[in-house]
mmCIF file of C-alpha atoms in Angstrom:
data_model
loop_
_atom_site.group_PDB
_atom_site.id
_atom_site.type_symbol
_atom_site.label_atom_id
_atom_site.label_comp_id
_atom_site.label_asym_id
_atom_site.label_seq_id
_atom_site.Cartn_x
_atom_site.Cartn_y
_atom_site.Cartn_z
ATOM 1 C CA UNK I 1 -30.504 -20.264 11.174
ATOM 2 C CA UNK I 2 -31.741 -18.308 13.587
ATOM 3 C CA UNK I 3 -33.711 -15.583 11.188
ATOM 4 C CA UNK I 4 -37.745 -15.599 11.599
ATOM 5 C CA UNK I 5 -38.788 -15.543 8.298
ATOM 6 C CA UNK I 6 -37.482 -16.103 4.818
ATOM 7 C CA UNK I 7 -35.889 -13.313 3.170
ATOM 8 C CA UNK I 8 -36.618 -12.824 -0.827
ATOM 9 C CA UNK I 9 -33.809 -10.861 -2.196
ATOM 10 C CA UNK I 10 -36.691 -11.306 -5.259
ATOM 11 C CA UNK I 11 -38.095 -8.085 -4.366
ATOM 12 C CA UNK I 12 -36.433 -5.701 -4.793
ATOM 13 C CA UNK I 13 -37.929 -2.081 -3.060
ATOM 14 C CA UNK I 14 -37.154 1.285 -4.225
ATOM 15 C CA UNK I 15 -35.072 3.083 -1.251
ATOM 16 C CA UNK I 16 -34.597 6.527 -1.388
ATOM 17 C CA UNK I 17 -31.383 8.032 1.605
ATOM 18 C CA UNK I 18 -31.117 11.186 3.118
ATOM 19 C CA UNK I 19 -28.489 12.558 4.733
ATOM 20 C CA UNK I 20 -28.208 14.739 7.891
ATOM 21 C CA UNK I 21 -25.066 16.175 8.131
ATOM 22 C CA UNK I 22 -25.516 17.881 11.272
ATOM 23 C CA UNK I 23 -26.313 14.147 13.096
ATOM 24 C CA UNK I 24 -24.473 12.501 10.163
ATOM 25 C CA UNK I 25 -27.828 10.231 10.585
ATOM 26 C CA UNK I 26 -29.342 8.788 7.644
ATOM 27 C CA UNK I 27 -33.131 8.505 6.473
ATOM 28 C CA UNK I 28 -34.708 6.372 4.053
ATOM 29 C CA UNK I 29 -37.634 6.157 2.200
ATOM 30 C CA UNK I 30 -38.703 3.046 1.256
ATOM 31 C CA UNK I 31 -41.162 2.403 -1.714
ATOM 32 C CA UNK I 32 -43.287 -0.892 -3.103
ATOM 33 C CA UNK I 33 -42.243 -1.016 -6.788
ATOM 34 C CA UNK I 34 -45.926 -2.710 -6.955
ATOM 35 C CA UNK I 35 -47.715 0.384 -5.854
ATOM 36 C CA UNK I 36 -47.505 3.810 -4.080
ATOM 37 C CA UNK I 37 -46.627 3.113 -0.741
ATOM 38 C CA UNK I 38 -43.879 3.589 0.784
ATOM 39 C CA UNK I 39 -42.413 3.968 4.585
ATOM 40 C CA UNK I 40 -39.746 6.382 6.127
ATOM 41 C CA UNK I 41 -37.055 5.259 8.494
ATOM 42 C CA UNK I 42 -35.387 7.150 11.072
ATOM 43 C CA UNK I 43 -36.612 10.293 9.928
ATOM 44 C CA UNK I 44 -34.894 13.751 11.349
ATOM 45 C CA UNK I 45 -36.283 16.621 13.269
ATOM 46 C CA UNK I 46 -33.715 20.016 13.800
ATOM 47 C CA UNK I 47 -32.780 21.413 16.682
ATOM 48 C CA UNK I 48 -30.340 24.458 17.823
ATOM 49 C CA UNK I 49 -29.359 23.209 20.979
ATOM 50 C CA UNK I 50 -28.035 26.667 22.167
ATOM 51 C CA UNK I 51 -30.549 27.920 20.677
ATOM 52 C CA UNK I 52 -33.762 25.663 22.165
ATOM 53 C CA UNK I 53 -34.876 26.097 18.561
ATOM 54 C CA UNK I 54 -36.580 23.398 16.705
ATOM 55 C CA UNK I 55 -37.078 23.375 13.095
ATOM 56 C CA UNK I 56 -37.663 20.543 10.723
ATOM 57 C CA UNK I 57 -36.229 21.371 7.103
ATOM 58 C CA UNK I 58 -35.121 18.027 7.148
ATOM 59 C CA UNK I 59 -39.090 16.208 7.253
ATOM 60 C CA UNK I 60 -39.848 18.441 5.108
ATOM 61 C CA UNK I 61 -37.291 17.077 1.840
ATOM 62 C CA UNK I 62 -38.736 14.101 3.106
ATOM 63 C CA UNK I 63 -42.679 15.110 3.281
ATOM 64 C CA UNK I 64 -42.052 16.982 -0.673
ATOM 65 C CA UNK I 65 -40.169 14.295 -2.085
ATOM 66 C CA UNK I 66 -43.206 12.218 -0.895
ATOM 67 C CA UNK I 67 -45.729 14.340 -2.287
ATOM 68 C CA UNK I 68 -44.068 15.263 -5.543
ATOM 69 C CA UNK I 69 -44.087 11.583 -5.705
ATOM 70 C CA UNK I 70 -47.834 10.757 -5.580
ATOM 71 C CA UNK I 71 -46.755 8.233 -2.773
ATOM 72 C CA UNK I 72 -48.569 7.157 -0.115
ATOM 73 C CA UNK I 73 -47.225 6.731 3.280
ATOM 74 C CA UNK I 74 -47.709 3.915 5.388
ATOM 75 C CA UNK I 75 -45.637 3.502 7.106
ATOM 76 C CA UNK I 76 -42.680 5.395 9.863
ATOM 77 C CA UNK I 77 -40.726 3.203 11.653
ATOM 78 C CA UNK I 78 -37.722 4.103 14.210
ATOM 79 C CA UNK I 79 -34.825 1.448 14.331
ATOM 80 C CA UNK I 80 -34.327 2.063 17.975
ATOM 81 C CA UNK I 81 -34.508 5.121 20.558
ATOM 82 C CA UNK I 82 -32.051 7.531 18.503
ATOM 83 C CA UNK I 83 -29.423 9.030 20.905
ATOM 84 C CA UNK I 84 -27.682 11.378 18.441
ATOM 85 C CA UNK I 85 -30.972 12.948 17.256
ATOM 86 C CA UNK I 86 -34.346 13.975 17.901
ATOM 87 C CA UNK I 87 -37.143 11.907 15.245
ATOM 88 C CA UNK I 88 -39.742 13.912 13.226
ATOM 89 C CA UNK I 89 -41.992 10.911 12.702
ATOM 90 C CA UNK I 90 -45.020 12.671 15.059
ATOM 91 C CA UNK I 91 -44.622 15.073 12.481
ATOM 92 C CA UNK I 92 -44.509 13.491 9.211
ATOM 93 C CA UNK I 93 -47.835 11.546 10.660
ATOM 94 C CA UNK I 94 -49.640 14.917 10.933
ATOM 95 C CA UNK I 95 -48.685 16.042 7.811
ATOM 96 C CA UNK I 96 -48.660 12.453 6.050
ATOM 97 C CA UNK I 97 -50.672 9.788 7.860
ATOM 98 C CA UNK I 98 -49.016 6.145 8.296
ATOM 99 C CA UNK I 99 -48.766 4.167 11.473
ATOM 100 C CA UNK I 100 -45.715 4.867 13.891
ATOM 101 C CA UNK I 101 -43.953 1.797 14.601
ATOM 102 C CA UNK I 102 -40.755 0.055 16.473
ATOM 103 C CA UNK I 103 -39.306 -2.276 18.895
ATOM 104 C CA UNK I 104 -41.910 -3.947 21.728
ATOM 105 C CA UNK I 105 -38.287 -3.587 24.209
ATOM 106 C CA UNK I 106 -39.257 0.730 23.969
ATOM 107 C CA UNK I 107 -40.628 -0.298 26.858
ATOM 108 C CA UNK I 108 -36.940 -1.045 28.968
ATOM 109 C CA UNK I 109 -35.968 2.036 27.373
ATOM 110 C CA UNK I 110 -39.135 4.335 28.669
ATOM 111 C CA UNK I 111 -38.684 2.540 31.962
ATOM 112 C CA UNK I 112 -34.522 3.579 31.879
ATOM 113 C CA UNK I 113 -35.135 7.137 30.891
ATOM 114 C CA UNK I 114 -38.397 7.996 32.906
ATOM 115 C CA UNK I 115 -36.408 7.033 35.727
ATOM 116 C CA UNK I 116 -33.441 9.113 34.416
ATOM 117 C CA UNK I 117 -35.239 11.928 33.282
ATOM 118 C CA UNK I 118 -37.228 12.565 36.829
ATOM 119 C CA UNK I 119 -40.436 11.922 34.789
ATOM 120 C CA UNK I 120 -44.101 11.826 36.620
ATOM 121 C CA UNK I 121 -46.556 8.935 36.814
ATOM 122 C CA UNK I 122 -48.419 10.974 33.871
ATOM 123 C CA UNK I 123 -45.234 9.462 31.391
ATOM 124 C CA UNK I 124 -46.750 6.272 30.288
ATOM 125 C CA UNK I 125 -44.496 3.515 29.672
ATOM 126 C CA UNK I 126 -45.887 0.841 27.884
ATOM 127 C CA UNK I 127 -45.180 2.098 24.179
ATOM 128 C CA UNK I 128 -48.674 3.353 23.901
ATOM 129 C CA UNK I 129 -47.431 6.453 22.356
ATOM 130 C CA UNK I 130 -46.744 4.387 19.254
ATOM 131 C CA UNK I 131 -48.997 3.207 17.019
ATOM 132 C CA UNK I 132 -47.758 -0.463 16.588
ATOM 133 C CA UNK I 133 -44.702 -2.514 18.709
ATOM 134 C CA UNK I 134 -42.804 -5.029 17.593
ATOM 135 C CA UNK I 135 -41.927 -8.430 18.326
ATOM 136 C CA UNK I 136 -39.339 -10.389 16.577
ATOM 137 C CA UNK I 137 -40.422 -12.037 13.625
ATOM 138 C CA UNK I 138 -42.978 -9.667 13.071
ATOM 139 C CA UNK I 139 -44.545 -8.715 9.492
ATOM 140 C CA UNK I 140 -46.041 -5.497 8.385
ATOM 141 C CA UNK I 141 -47.032 -4.129 4.970
ATOM 142 C CA UNK I 142 -46.347 -1.590 2.721
ATOM 143 C CA UNK I 143 -48.689 -1.720 0.192
ATOM 144 C CA UNK I 144 -47.153 -5.803 -1.874
ATOM 145 C CA UNK I 145 -44.005 -5.257 0.381
ATOM 146 C CA UNK I 146 -43.499 -7.439 3.223
ATOM 147 C CA UNK I 147 -41.371 -6.094 5.638
ATOM 148 C CA UNK I 148 -40.299 -7.939 8.758
ATOM 149 C CA UNK I 149 -38.809 -6.739 12.310
ATOM 150 C CA UNK I 150 -35.607 -8.630 13.488
ATOM 151 C CA UNK I 151 -34.548 -7.553 16.976
ATOM 152 C CA UNK I 152 -31.002 -6.739 17.202
ATOM 153 C CA UNK I 153 -30.430 -5.275 20.757
ATOM 154 C CA UNK I 154 -26.939 -4.289 22.115
ATOM 155 C CA UNK I 155 -26.636 -0.927 21.263
ATOM 156 C CA UNK I 156 -29.790 -0.450 22.711
ATOM 157 C CA UNK I 157 -32.969 -3.032 23.990
ATOM 158 C CA UNK I 158 -34.923 -1.818 21.599
ATOM 159 C CA UNK I 159 -32.680 -2.217 18.533
ATOM 160 C CA UNK I 160 -34.934 -3.503 15.502
ATOM 161 C CA UNK I 161 -33.564 -4.736 11.776
ATOM 162 C CA UNK I 162 -36.301 -4.141 9.303
ATOM 163 C CA UNK I 163 -35.827 -6.875 6.859
ATOM 164 C CA UNK I 164 -37.383 -5.295 3.214
ATOM 165 C CA UNK I 165 -36.831 -7.863 0.322
ATOM 166 C CA UNK I 166 -33.245 -7.408 -0.474
ATOM 167 C CA UNK I 167 -33.093 -4.330 1.866
ATOM 168 C CA UNK I 168 -32.108 -4.952 5.576
ATOM 169 C CA UNK I 169 -32.602 -1.131 7.278
ATOM 170 C CA UNK I 170 -29.939 -1.914 9.967
ATOM 171 C CA UNK I 171 -29.709 0.921 12.547
ATOM 172 C CA UNK I 172 -27.244 1.463 14.769
ATOM 173 C CA UNK I 173 -26.381 -2.189 14.714
ATOM 174 C CA UNK I 174 -23.362 -1.830 12.032
ATOM 175 C CA UNK I 175 -21.787 0.947 10.505
ATOM 176 C CA UNK I 176 -19.939 0.265 7.136
ATOM 177 C CA UNK I 177 -16.823 -1.843 6.958
ATOM 178 C CA UNK I 178 -14.942 0.682 7.800
ATOM 179 C CA UNK I 179 -16.780 2.180 10.554
ATOM 180 C CA UNK I 180 -17.441 -0.685 12.572
ATOM 181 C CA UNK I 181 -20.239 -0.936 14.778
ATOM 182 C CA UNK I 182 -22.202 0.788 17.313
ATOM 183 C CA UNK I 183 -21.513 1.429 21.154
ATOM 184 C CA UNK I 184 -22.989 -0.291 23.326
ATOM 185 C CA UNK I 185 -21.940 1.334 26.798
ATOM 186 C CA UNK I 186 -25.371 3.419 27.088
ATOM 187 C CA UNK I 187 -28.217 2.275 29.698
ATOM 188 C CA UNK I 188 -29.379 -0.910 28.741
ATOM 189 C CA UNK I 189 -26.916 -1.785 25.961
ATOM 190 C CA UNK I 190 -24.031 -4.759 26.454
ATOM 191 C CA UNK I 191 -21.744 -5.435 23.610
ATOM 192 C CA UNK I 192 -22.400 -9.315 23.878
ATOM 193 C CA UNK I 193 -25.479 -9.245 23.041
ATOM 194 C CA UNK I 194 -24.508 -6.669 20.107
ATOM 195 C CA UNK I 195 -22.140 -9.010 18.930
ATOM 196 C CA UNK I 196 -25.373 -11.601 18.806
ATOM 197 C CA UNK I 197 -26.900 -9.505 16.838
ATOM 198 C CA UNK I 198 -24.639 -8.379 14.428
ATOM 199 C CA UNK I 199 -23.603 -12.243 13.483
ATOM 200 C CA UNK I 200 -27.566 -12.646 13.269
ATOM 201 C CA UNK I 201 -27.674 -9.415 10.332
ATOM 202 C CA UNK I 202 -24.677 -11.836 8.866
ATOM 203 C CA UNK I 203 -27.024 -14.463 8.857
ATOM 204 C CA UNK I 204 -28.828 -12.609 6.010
ATOM 205 C CA UNK I 205 -28.024 -13.722 2.854
ATOM 206 C CA UNK I 206 -24.584 -12.716 1.003
ATOM 207 C CA UNK I 207 -26.425 -10.149 -1.483
ATOM 208 C CA UNK I 208 -28.838 -8.287 0.954
ATOM 209 C CA UNK I 209 -28.306 -4.778 0.496
ATOM 210 C CA UNK I 210 -27.782 -3.434 3.584
ATOM 211 C CA UNK I 211 -28.948 0.248 4.684
ATOM 212 C CA UNK I 212 -26.893 2.631 7.556
ATOM 213 C CA UNK I 213 -28.551 4.811 10.001
ATOM 214 C CA UNK I 214 -25.046 6.609 10.589
ATOM 215 C CA UNK I 215 -21.841 7.740 8.580
ATOM 216 C CA UNK I 216 -19.026 9.371 9.708
ATOM 217 C CA UNK I 217 -16.671 9.078 6.205
ATOM 218 C CA UNK I 218 -13.894 7.175 8.164
ATOM 219 C CA UNK I 219 -10.803 8.740 7.692
ATOM 220 C CA UNK I 220 -11.958 11.324 5.089
ATOM 221 C CA UNK I 221 -13.928 9.060 2.419
ATOM 222 C CA UNK I 222 -16.753 10.233 1.070
ATOM 223 C CA UNK I 223 -20.125 9.646 2.657
ATOM 224 C CA UNK I 224 -21.717 6.414 2.343
ATOM 225 C CA UNK I 225 -24.466 4.359 3.872
ATOM 226 C CA UNK I 226 -25.746 1.101 1.881
ATOM 227 C CA UNK I 227 -23.769 -2.124 2.025
ATOM 228 C CA UNK I 228 -23.889 -6.021 1.533
ATOM 229 C CA UNK I 229 -23.845 -8.552 4.048
ATOM 230 C CA UNK I 230 -20.859 -10.337 2.250
ATOM 231 C CA UNK I 231 -18.839 -6.820 2.403
ATOM 232 C CA UNK I 232 -19.793 -6.933 6.301
ATOM 233 C CA UNK I 233 -18.816 -10.442 7.103
ATOM 234 C CA UNK I 234 -14.978 -9.550 4.716
ATOM 235 C CA UNK I 235 -14.172 -5.973 5.987
ATOM 236 C CA UNK I 236 -15.397 -4.914 8.738
ATOM 237 C CA UNK I 237 -13.636 -3.908 10.633
ATOM 238 C CA UNK I 238 -14.967 -4.554 14.170
ATOM 239 C CA UNK I 239 -17.012 -8.213 13.059
ATOM 240 C CA UNK I 240 -15.387 -9.501 9.672
ATOM 241 C CA UNK I 241 -15.520 -13.219 9.327
ATOM 242 C CA UNK I 242 -12.945 -15.039 11.765
ATOM 243 C CA UNK I 243 -13.404 -11.720 14.834
ATOM 244 C CA UNK I 244 -14.979 -14.539 18.378
ATOM 245 C CA UNK I 245 -16.777 -12.781 19.934
ATOM 246 C CA UNK I 246 -14.552 -11.980 23.271
ATOM 247 C CA UNK I 247 -12.627 -10.569 20.707
ATOM 248 C CA UNK I 248 -15.683 -8.243 19.622
ATOM 249 C CA UNK I 249 -16.174 -7.455 23.400
ATOM 250 C CA UNK I 250 -13.027 -6.608 23.862
ATOM 251 C CA UNK I 251 -12.244 -4.214 21.508
ATOM 252 C CA UNK I 252 -15.993 -2.932 21.851
ATOM 253 C CA UNK I 253 -15.927 -2.206 25.390
ATOM 254 C CA UNK I 254 -12.146 -0.702 25.086
ATOM 255 C CA UNK I 255 -13.830 1.701 22.246
ATOM 256 C CA UNK I 256 -16.596 2.924 24.465
ATOM 257 C CA UNK I 257 -14.613 4.243 27.172
ATOM 258 C CA UNK I 258 -12.334 6.715 25.043
ATOM 259 C CA UNK I 259 -15.894 7.851 23.412
ATOM 260 C CA UNK I 260 -17.709 11.137 24.884
ATOM 261 C CA UNK I 261 -21.749 11.057 24.825
ATOM 262 C CA UNK I 262 -23.198 12.451 21.585
ATOM 263 C CA UNK I 263 -23.646 16.241 21.695
ATOM 264 C CA UNK I 264 -27.655 15.984 21.387
ATOM 265 C CA UNK I 265 -28.612 12.842 23.790
ATOM 266 C CA UNK I 266 -30.190 15.117 26.625
ATOM 267 C CA UNK I 267 -33.071 16.334 23.961
ATOM 268 C CA UNK I 268 -33.090 13.337 21.955
ATOM 269 C CA UNK I 269 -33.736 10.586 24.365
ATOM 270 C CA UNK I 270 -36.376 12.754 26.111
ATOM 271 C CA UNK I 271 -37.881 12.805 23.012
ATOM 272 C CA UNK I 272 -37.499 10.223 21.257
ATOM 273 C CA UNK I 273 -38.640 7.874 23.947
ATOM 274 C CA UNK I 274 -41.874 10.210 23.747
ATOM 275 C CA UNK I 275 -41.904 8.839 20.127
ATOM 276 C CA UNK I 276 -40.987 11.587 18.831
ATOM 277 C CA UNK I 277 -43.284 14.736 20.950
ATOM 278 C CA UNK I 278 -41.613 17.641 23.081
ATOM 279 C CA UNK I 279 -42.427 16.721 26.596
ATOM 280 C CA UNK I 280 -45.792 18.073 28.007
ATOM 281 C CA UNK I 281 -46.684 22.226 28.521
ATOM 282 C CA UNK I 282 -46.349 23.381 31.754
ATOM 283 C CA UNK I 283 -49.302 25.488 33.605
ATOM 284 C CA UNK I 284 -48.234 28.274 30.715
ATOM 285 C CA UNK I 285 -47.677 26.864 28.064
ATOM 286 C CA UNK I 286 -44.510 26.293 27.974
ATOM 287 C CA UNK I 287 -42.100 23.479 26.645
ATOM 288 C CA UNK I 288 -38.985 21.960 28.739
ATOM 289 C CA UNK I 289 -36.454 19.986 28.135
ATOM 290 C CA UNK I 290 -34.285 18.850 31.396
ATOM 291 C CA UNK I 291 -30.667 17.794 32.023
ATOM 292 C CA UNK I 292 -30.352 15.330 34.628
ATOM 293 C CA UNK I 293 -26.045 15.545 36.377
ATOM 294 C CA UNK I 294 -23.503 12.920 36.863
ATOM 295 C CA UNK I 295 -26.390 10.958 35.915
ATOM 296 C CA UNK I 296 -25.507 9.425 32.220
#
């Protein structure tokens, strides 16, 4: 087993999901059953891209849920730098406190997209916008809960799966079994790395609950976001048991070649590589997002 820790299935955190319909993103509150401590994973900031308008309705719903239950927010986790929605992490942190964490390879993402968006030297590419940069196997506490970060690159270099008791938050590494896997064609993505990361996730115990970051309701089914390792091994359309690495890569790369860029990739990357902060204001106090031409 290549897992850098031993998961404890006897620890059962409370998980509350929030589905953002415009971006098909699922955000989570993870609550320690033995204290008031909790964490937020993959929050969403609302944007009307055509109007250039930012709002926080989804984040406010999460904040209100935590406040109404008298919980204490200790961590705000990003599983990776998302390309399809904007993070509300700094907004939630300002309102509720907590530390903001992401995988240490955020520095690779920042370097890659800092160049694409022609950011100046004032844009720090060292991950300093975050409070914690997780290495593979790192642990952190949510009250009495011990959470573990596991490096699962392929979709992006900075992707991490967070294992908390009998729950694992896989970001875009895996989708529901009938959704398969995430694309691997963004700068820094790699289908072979993604396959190996998925195999690593599937080394977790059969009963491990897996919580997905996106669902699109394939074939018109209702939106879902929770599955298990056993279900993924048996039924995942891209990586069920018996699928080889070469077979997966062929399917993944063929499918990626047909996919359009996410509608919000340009604002998302500029904001999320800054830990959810908007680009700095200009000399007139205005904020702008750039559109790189023929770069993505």
